[in-house]
Amino acid sequence: MPRIKDQKLADKGRIQIRIAESRMPVLMKIREDMIREKPLIGIRIAACLHVTKETAVLMRTLKAGGAEIALTASNPLSTQDDVAAALVEEGIDVYAWRGESEYEYMENIREALKINPDITMDDGGDITVEAHKLNYANHIIGGTEETTTGIIRIKAMEREGKLKYPVIAVNNARTKYLFDNRYGTGQSTIDGIMRATNILLAGKNVVVAGYGWCGRGIAMRARGMGANVIVTEIDPLKALEAVMDGFRVLPMSEAAEIGDIFITATGNINVIRKEHMEKMRNGAILANSGHFNVEINIKDLEEISVSKERLRENLDEYTLKDGRKIYLLAEGRLVNLAAAEGHPSEVMDMSFANQALSVKYLVENKGKLEQKLYEVPVEIDQTVAKLKLQSMGIRIDEPTKEQLEYMQKWED
Ligand code: ADE
């Protein structure tokens, strides 16, 4: 039995899904192929993804290919309840609602696993880890992982010899991270901050923690809105790139004193903590765009505060002992999904095209892959890029015979 907020929201959800489908031409093309070829007949998928309109397009595509699906959320605050209702109406078992507790979140993952999956599809590693803990792994053909954080966890499992089935690192496809992580996170993070606060970005000091592909996207878009962007990093190479991209780079201890808005996108723990909060300006805003709510130390914030008030959805005001106010967005959960709608459909089109084709690949290669983390096959990455360009009406050149030969030579 599915577990969602309210089945009556289905009509609204269907419209949202229709909007997403009109902006996801690559996935829709893959759906046409799935309908024709039915490569997923008899395949049960347990998916742990943000339950959004874009995820719905992916789920409908996999179902069109013949799969039976159980879907659970990859974050307690990211579920779009209307979309969840629309999916249930179509026979996809959803176990998710916005605002579920952490206990309910894990319970829902376990419910989804009861489908006894052939494939796990993950965003953050939770269902993969749980499938291993609850001994579903022996039956599983393979899994996919959507995000950097999940890949770090699955790599650790592989290193310790604990990974019991092959997993494809969807995040590492170039048609994923170069677009989703950069342009998707960049735009949707700013969107989330604006929806939660309606603050003017022009002239503000925006501190971006982490200069991976997500941090780059956020820094680039914040600059585009007129903010003075400061980057913090622990990796010297990334710090150097940020400098040469024209950003000011500072340690967090110094950035803390001048920032108006702080955005974490590191994948690491306690990036903003008490020692930083104590130095912050009155009115500082804290937002997280990393997968887990561990980047801002909320316990520290609570410890140094005398009171907390929810001013409106996704905006909590903390009053410190000396009267200063610090604002926390979306309880420190990923602001782009909790306070906005996640990445726009156009980039999820490519990410989820990689997901769909990776699932098909796992099924076609059943029994041939090792208990390892695999990259997305290059052919899939290339196919997604070509289809995306085609859908945008953009043509590119073909190399001539002479050019192809030239690229094989080394003597002259
Ligand atoms: N991750 C980031 N944005 C997303 C979206 N719109 N749908 C699903 N997963 C996402």
XYZ file of C-alpha atoms and ligand atoms in Angstrom:
422
model
C 0.000 0.000 0.000
C 1.477 3.376 -1.032
C 1.984 6.000 1.690
C 1.529 9.598 0.551
C 0.024 12.838 1.877
C -3.244 13.144 -0.041
C -4.558 11.220 -3.042
C -6.874 14.131 -3.906
C -3.851 16.141 -5.111
C -3.451 13.867 -8.151
C -5.115 16.238 -10.663
C -2.671 19.020 -9.763
C 0.245 16.619 -9.950
C -0.724 15.394 -13.396
C -0.526 18.951 -14.731
C 2.940 19.414 -13.203
C 4.121 16.197 -14.827
C 2.724 17.366 -18.169
C 4.752 20.583 -17.878
C 7.915 18.594 -17.125
C 7.298 16.206 -20.011
C 7.094 19.109 -22.442
C 10.628 20.122 -21.359
C 12.236 16.675 -21.274
C 12.457 15.649 -24.938
C 15.384 13.230 -24.546
C 13.655 11.192 -21.888
C 10.453 11.255 -23.933
C 12.327 9.884 -26.936
C 13.743 7.121 -24.718
C 10.173 6.454 -23.558
C 9.083 5.895 -27.167
C 11.852 3.311 -27.534
C 10.885 1.721 -24.212
C 7.261 1.385 -25.338
C 8.396 -0.334 -28.524
C 11.090 -2.587 -27.066
C 9.759 -3.247 -23.529
C 13.256 -4.032 -22.182
C 12.188 -3.907 -18.529
C 9.399 -6.478 -18.489
C 9.573 -8.442 -15.246
C 12.040 -5.978 -13.701
C 11.241 -4.554 -10.258
C 12.845 -1.230 -9.394
C 13.150 0.306 -5.918
C 13.940 3.978 -6.462
C 15.012 6.497 -3.825
C 14.886 9.860 -5.588
C 13.520 13.326 -4.901
C 9.838 12.875 -5.681
C 9.441 15.723 -8.159
C 7.676 16.218 -11.468
C 10.939 15.358 -13.262
C 11.314 12.107 -11.328
C 7.733 11.345 -12.308
C 8.713 11.585 -15.978
C 11.502 9.069 -15.332
C 9.198 6.725 -13.428
C 6.593 6.826 -16.209
C 9.347 6.077 -18.732
C 10.597 3.038 -16.821
C 7.036 1.816 -16.361
C 6.478 2.219 -20.102
C 9.455 -0.122 -20.538
C 7.673 -2.764 -18.474
C 9.132 -2.154 -15.004
C 7.257 -2.428 -11.749
C 8.270 0.428 -9.445
C 8.355 1.387 -5.782
C 9.452 4.982 -5.215
C 10.576 6.581 -1.981
C 12.017 10.035 -1.293
C 15.722 10.831 -1.058
C 15.065 13.732 1.311
C 12.309 14.306 3.892
C 11.586 17.812 2.578
C 11.787 17.445 -1.205
C 8.609 15.522 -2.036
C 6.036 17.254 -4.230
C 2.884 15.742 -2.750
C 0.726 16.391 -5.805
C 3.195 14.545 -8.016
C 3.317 11.628 -5.562
C -0.483 11.371 -5.744
C -0.504 11.433 -9.558
C 2.061 8.616 -9.668
C 0.069 6.441 -7.279
C -2.947 6.879 -9.532
C -0.866 5.348 -12.336
C 0.076 2.274 -10.367
C 3.487 3.373 -9.100
C 3.837 2.650 -5.390
C 5.083 5.835 -3.726
C 6.170 5.962 -0.090
C 6.880 9.654 0.547
C 5.407 12.926 1.720
C 6.868 16.366 2.307
C 7.755 16.820 5.965
C 8.121 13.157 6.898
C 10.287 12.585 9.980
C 13.710 10.995 9.706
C 12.240 7.834 11.192
C 9.423 7.802 8.627
C 11.953 8.516 5.893
C 13.884 5.316 6.723
C 10.676 3.380 7.230
C 9.568 4.407 3.718
C 12.856 3.203 2.241
C 12.272 -0.169 3.877
C 8.709 -0.244 2.516
C 9.987 0.410 -1.017
C 12.515 -2.406 -0.674
C 9.718 -4.857 0.038
C 9.151 -4.941 -3.721
C 12.261 -7.223 -3.642
C 14.039 -5.210 -6.325
C 16.063 -6.348 -9.309
C 17.407 -2.801 -9.585
C 17.985 -0.032 -7.039
C 18.010 3.547 -8.221
C 19.487 5.924 -5.694
C 20.192 9.570 -4.954
C 22.494 9.800 -1.947
C 23.171 6.132 -1.215
C 20.470 5.447 1.383
C 18.536 2.730 -0.429
C 21.734 1.041 -1.625
C 23.073 0.864 1.932
C 19.713 -0.303 3.298
C 19.365 -2.966 0.578
C 22.729 -4.333 1.709
C 21.877 -4.170 5.420
C 18.552 -5.956 4.914
C 20.024 -8.675 2.685
C 18.267 -7.809 -0.551
C 21.602 -7.605 -2.373
C 21.852 -11.233 -3.529
C 18.807 -10.843 -5.727
C 19.773 -7.446 -7.158
C 21.141 -7.211 -10.729
C 22.569 -3.731 -10.211
C 21.981 -0.181 -9.102
C 22.412 3.388 -10.220
C 23.533 6.401 -8.185
C 22.576 9.940 -9.066
C 24.757 12.140 -6.915
C 28.319 12.888 -5.760
C 27.558 12.179 -2.093
C 26.099 8.765 -2.919
C 29.069 7.873 -5.071
C 31.475 8.706 -2.239
C 29.529 6.329 0.027
C 29.342 3.542 -2.552
C 33.077 3.903 -3.298
C 33.709 3.404 0.421
C 31.580 0.222 0.340
C 33.537 -1.002 -2.686
C 36.868 -0.244 -0.977
C 35.875 -2.274 2.061
C 34.648 -5.183 -0.081
C 31.075 -4.603 1.096
C 29.467 -3.758 -2.255
C 27.435 -6.784 -3.345
C 26.198 -5.713 -6.773
C 27.374 -3.443 -9.616
C 26.390 0.216 -9.372
C 26.557 2.744 -12.205
C 27.744 6.213 -11.198
C 25.206 8.247 -13.164
C 26.568 11.418 -11.588
C 29.870 10.935 -13.396
C 28.415 11.061 -16.896
C 29.489 14.313 -18.518
C 25.929 14.909 -19.688
C 25.014 14.788 -16.007
C 27.494 16.675 -13.858
C 28.452 19.364 -16.354
C 24.820 20.412 -16.679
C 22.770 19.202 -13.705
C 25.372 19.961 -11.023
C 26.450 23.247 -12.566
C 23.467 24.882 -14.292
C 20.789 22.955 -12.385
C 22.154 23.529 -8.890
C 23.278 27.039 -9.809
C 19.845 28.228 -10.851
C 17.696 26.237 -8.416
C 19.774 27.180 -5.370
C 19.379 30.876 -6.110
C 15.691 30.172 -6.797
C 15.285 28.492 -3.382
C 16.997 31.349 -1.546
C 14.843 33.907 -3.326
C 11.590 32.038 -2.709
C 12.435 31.645 0.990
C 13.602 35.230 1.579
C 12.875 37.408 -1.480
C 16.202 39.061 -0.730
C 17.997 41.299 -3.240
C 21.228 39.647 -4.313
C 22.763 42.680 -6.013
C 25.469 44.157 -3.824
C 25.389 41.338 -1.254
C 28.433 39.378 -0.152
C 27.589 35.793 -1.017
C 29.902 33.155 0.422
C 29.908 29.868 -1.500
C 31.520 26.968 0.369
C 32.875 24.401 -2.084
C 33.961 24.922 -5.680
C 32.956 21.581 -7.175
C 30.533 21.618 -10.111
C 27.635 22.625 -7.866
C 29.584 25.390 -6.117
C 30.760 26.711 -9.470
C 27.208 26.917 -10.738
C 26.033 28.738 -7.623
C 28.974 31.163 -7.674
C 28.441 31.913 -11.368
C 24.709 32.580 -10.981
C 25.112 34.644 -7.794
C 27.654 36.793 -9.628
C 25.196 37.104 -12.504
C 22.686 38.605 -10.078
C 25.173 41.242 -8.975
C 26.499 39.680 -5.775
C 30.121 39.895 -4.645
C 31.002 36.236 -4.462
C 33.543 34.789 -2.048
C 34.556 31.135 -2.354
C 35.884 28.905 0.426
C 37.677 25.629 -0.333
C 39.867 22.931 1.205
C 41.238 21.733 -2.145
C 44.139 23.894 -3.405
C 43.395 23.133 -7.060
C 39.762 24.095 -6.841
C 40.697 27.189 -4.844
C 43.117 28.174 -7.587
C 40.431 27.695 -10.236
C 38.065 29.890 -8.231
C 40.725 32.612 -8.015
C 41.365 32.500 -11.745
C 37.636 32.481 -12.451
C 37.732 35.862 -10.746
C 36.331 35.037 -7.305
C 37.757 36.107 -3.979
C 38.929 33.083 -1.991
C 39.059 33.221 1.796
C 39.070 30.799 4.714
C 35.614 30.503 6.267
C 36.881 32.138 9.473
C 37.433 35.369 7.484
C 34.493 35.029 5.106
C 32.221 34.618 8.147
C 32.869 38.226 9.158
C 31.766 39.765 5.867
C 29.204 37.431 4.329
C 25.525 38.342 3.991
C 24.463 34.995 2.536
C 26.286 31.688 3.052
C 25.650 28.726 0.765
C 27.247 25.340 1.414
C 27.850 22.899 -1.435
C 30.761 20.781 -0.228
C 29.385 17.311 0.569
C 31.238 17.567 3.863
C 30.251 17.948 7.496
C 30.197 21.043 9.779
C 31.491 23.480 7.194
C 29.746 26.321 9.027
C 29.960 25.938 12.791
C 29.852 27.871 16.054
C 33.216 29.597 15.642
C 31.974 31.010 12.313
C 28.450 31.863 13.473
C 29.865 33.825 16.385
C 31.575 36.179 13.931
C 28.662 36.665 11.540
C 26.922 39.925 10.818
C 23.449 40.618 12.107
C 21.008 39.294 9.508
C 23.295 36.675 7.976
C 21.451 34.029 5.956
C 22.523 30.374 5.932
C 21.507 27.969 3.178
C 22.691 24.499 2.257
C 22.719 23.010 -1.206
C 24.592 19.799 -0.394
C 22.787 16.456 -0.299
C 22.633 16.015 3.491
C 21.755 18.534 6.204
C 25.160 18.188 7.828
C 27.061 21.092 6.278
C 25.673 23.756 8.605
C 25.968 22.754 12.253
C 22.407 23.456 13.376
C 23.064 22.175 16.888
C 25.722 24.868 17.259
C 23.284 27.482 15.993
C 20.694 26.337 18.513
C 23.266 26.367 21.295
C 24.280 29.983 20.753
C 20.683 31.176 20.284
C 18.172 32.271 22.909
C 15.155 31.859 20.655
C 13.989 30.640 17.267
C 10.962 31.750 15.295
C 9.572 30.469 11.990
C 8.885 33.663 10.037
C 7.452 31.861 7.044
C 7.890 28.554 5.249
C 11.598 27.691 4.939
C 12.730 30.769 6.900
C 13.722 30.382 10.560
C 15.030 33.354 12.559
C 17.510 32.560 15.322
C 18.171 35.268 17.928
C 21.605 35.073 19.503
C 22.487 36.021 23.085
C 23.794 39.426 21.996
C 20.626 40.152 20.001
C 22.044 39.383 16.549
C 19.790 37.466 14.168
C 20.861 34.596 11.928
C 18.432 33.150 9.399
C 18.430 29.470 8.468
C 16.693 28.351 5.287
C 14.795 25.071 4.907
C 16.149 23.656 8.183
C 19.554 23.312 6.539
C 18.226 20.778 4.010
C 18.963 21.205 0.327
C 17.484 24.603 -0.315
C 16.910 24.088 -4.035
C 14.547 21.180 -3.477
C 13.054 22.147 -0.119
C 12.353 25.810 -0.891
C 12.074 25.616 -4.687
C 11.328 22.841 -7.180
C 14.802 21.392 -7.666
C 16.668 21.572 -10.926
C 14.633 22.644 -13.920
C 13.277 19.908 -16.176
C 15.650 20.735 -19.046
C 18.732 19.570 -17.143
C 16.990 16.682 -15.391
C 16.164 15.546 -18.932
C 19.818 14.621 -19.412
C 20.424 13.251 -15.911
C 17.393 11.010 -16.058
C 18.077 9.943 -19.643
C 21.357 8.593 -18.247
C 19.427 6.879 -15.455
C 16.959 5.221 -17.830
C 19.651 4.053 -20.261
C 21.856 2.838 -17.389
C 19.023 0.689 -16.028
C 18.513 -0.792 -19.485
C 22.270 -1.453 -19.693
C 22.281 -3.208 -16.301
C 19.430 -5.473 -17.375
C 21.058 -6.246 -20.735
C 24.333 -7.089 -18.971
C 22.823 -9.119 -16.148
C 25.417 -11.442 -14.631
C 28.292 -9.966 -16.652
C 29.259 -7.125 -14.324
C 31.315 -7.279 -11.154
C 30.499 -5.989 -7.682
C 31.993 -2.628 -8.539
C 31.179 0.986 -9.155
C 31.006 1.546 -12.930
C 31.100 4.701 -14.998
C 28.193 5.331 -17.382
C 29.237 3.769 -20.721
C 30.626 6.471 -23.046
C 28.097 5.493 -25.735
C 25.233 6.382 -23.410
C 26.806 9.756 -22.569
C 27.285 10.484 -26.291
C 23.746 9.391 -27.155
C 22.284 11.707 -24.520
C 24.349 14.659 -25.795
C 23.327 13.990 -29.399
C 19.641 13.629 -28.569
C 19.715 16.804 -26.479
C 21.295 18.800 -29.300
C 18.782 17.342 -31.768
C 15.903 18.332 -29.508
C 17.268 21.878 -29.413
C 17.513 21.995 -33.200
C 21.293 22.456 -33.065
C 23.414 20.803 -35.732
C 27.184 20.263 -35.557
C 29.879 19.380 -38.076
C 30.952 15.866 -39.063
C 34.744 15.371 -39.318
C 35.920 14.843 -42.924
C 37.683 11.614 -43.926
C 40.925 13.599 -44.044
C 40.359 14.930 -40.527
C 39.584 11.463 -39.150
C 42.819 10.138 -40.661
C 44.819 13.111 -39.373
C 43.685 12.422 -35.836
C 45.064 8.853 -36.031
C 48.569 9.970 -37.109
C 51.538 10.869 -34.937
C 54.490 11.187 -37.316
C 53.634 14.374 -39.152
N 17.705 16.724 -7.986
C 17.834 18.031 -8.195
N 16.769 18.531 -8.809
C 15.916 17.514 -9.009
C 14.637 17.411 -9.612
N 14.020 18.449 -10.139
N 14.062 16.190 -9.621
C 14.696 15.134 -9.083
N 15.890 15.168 -8.524
C 16.507 16.351 -8.485
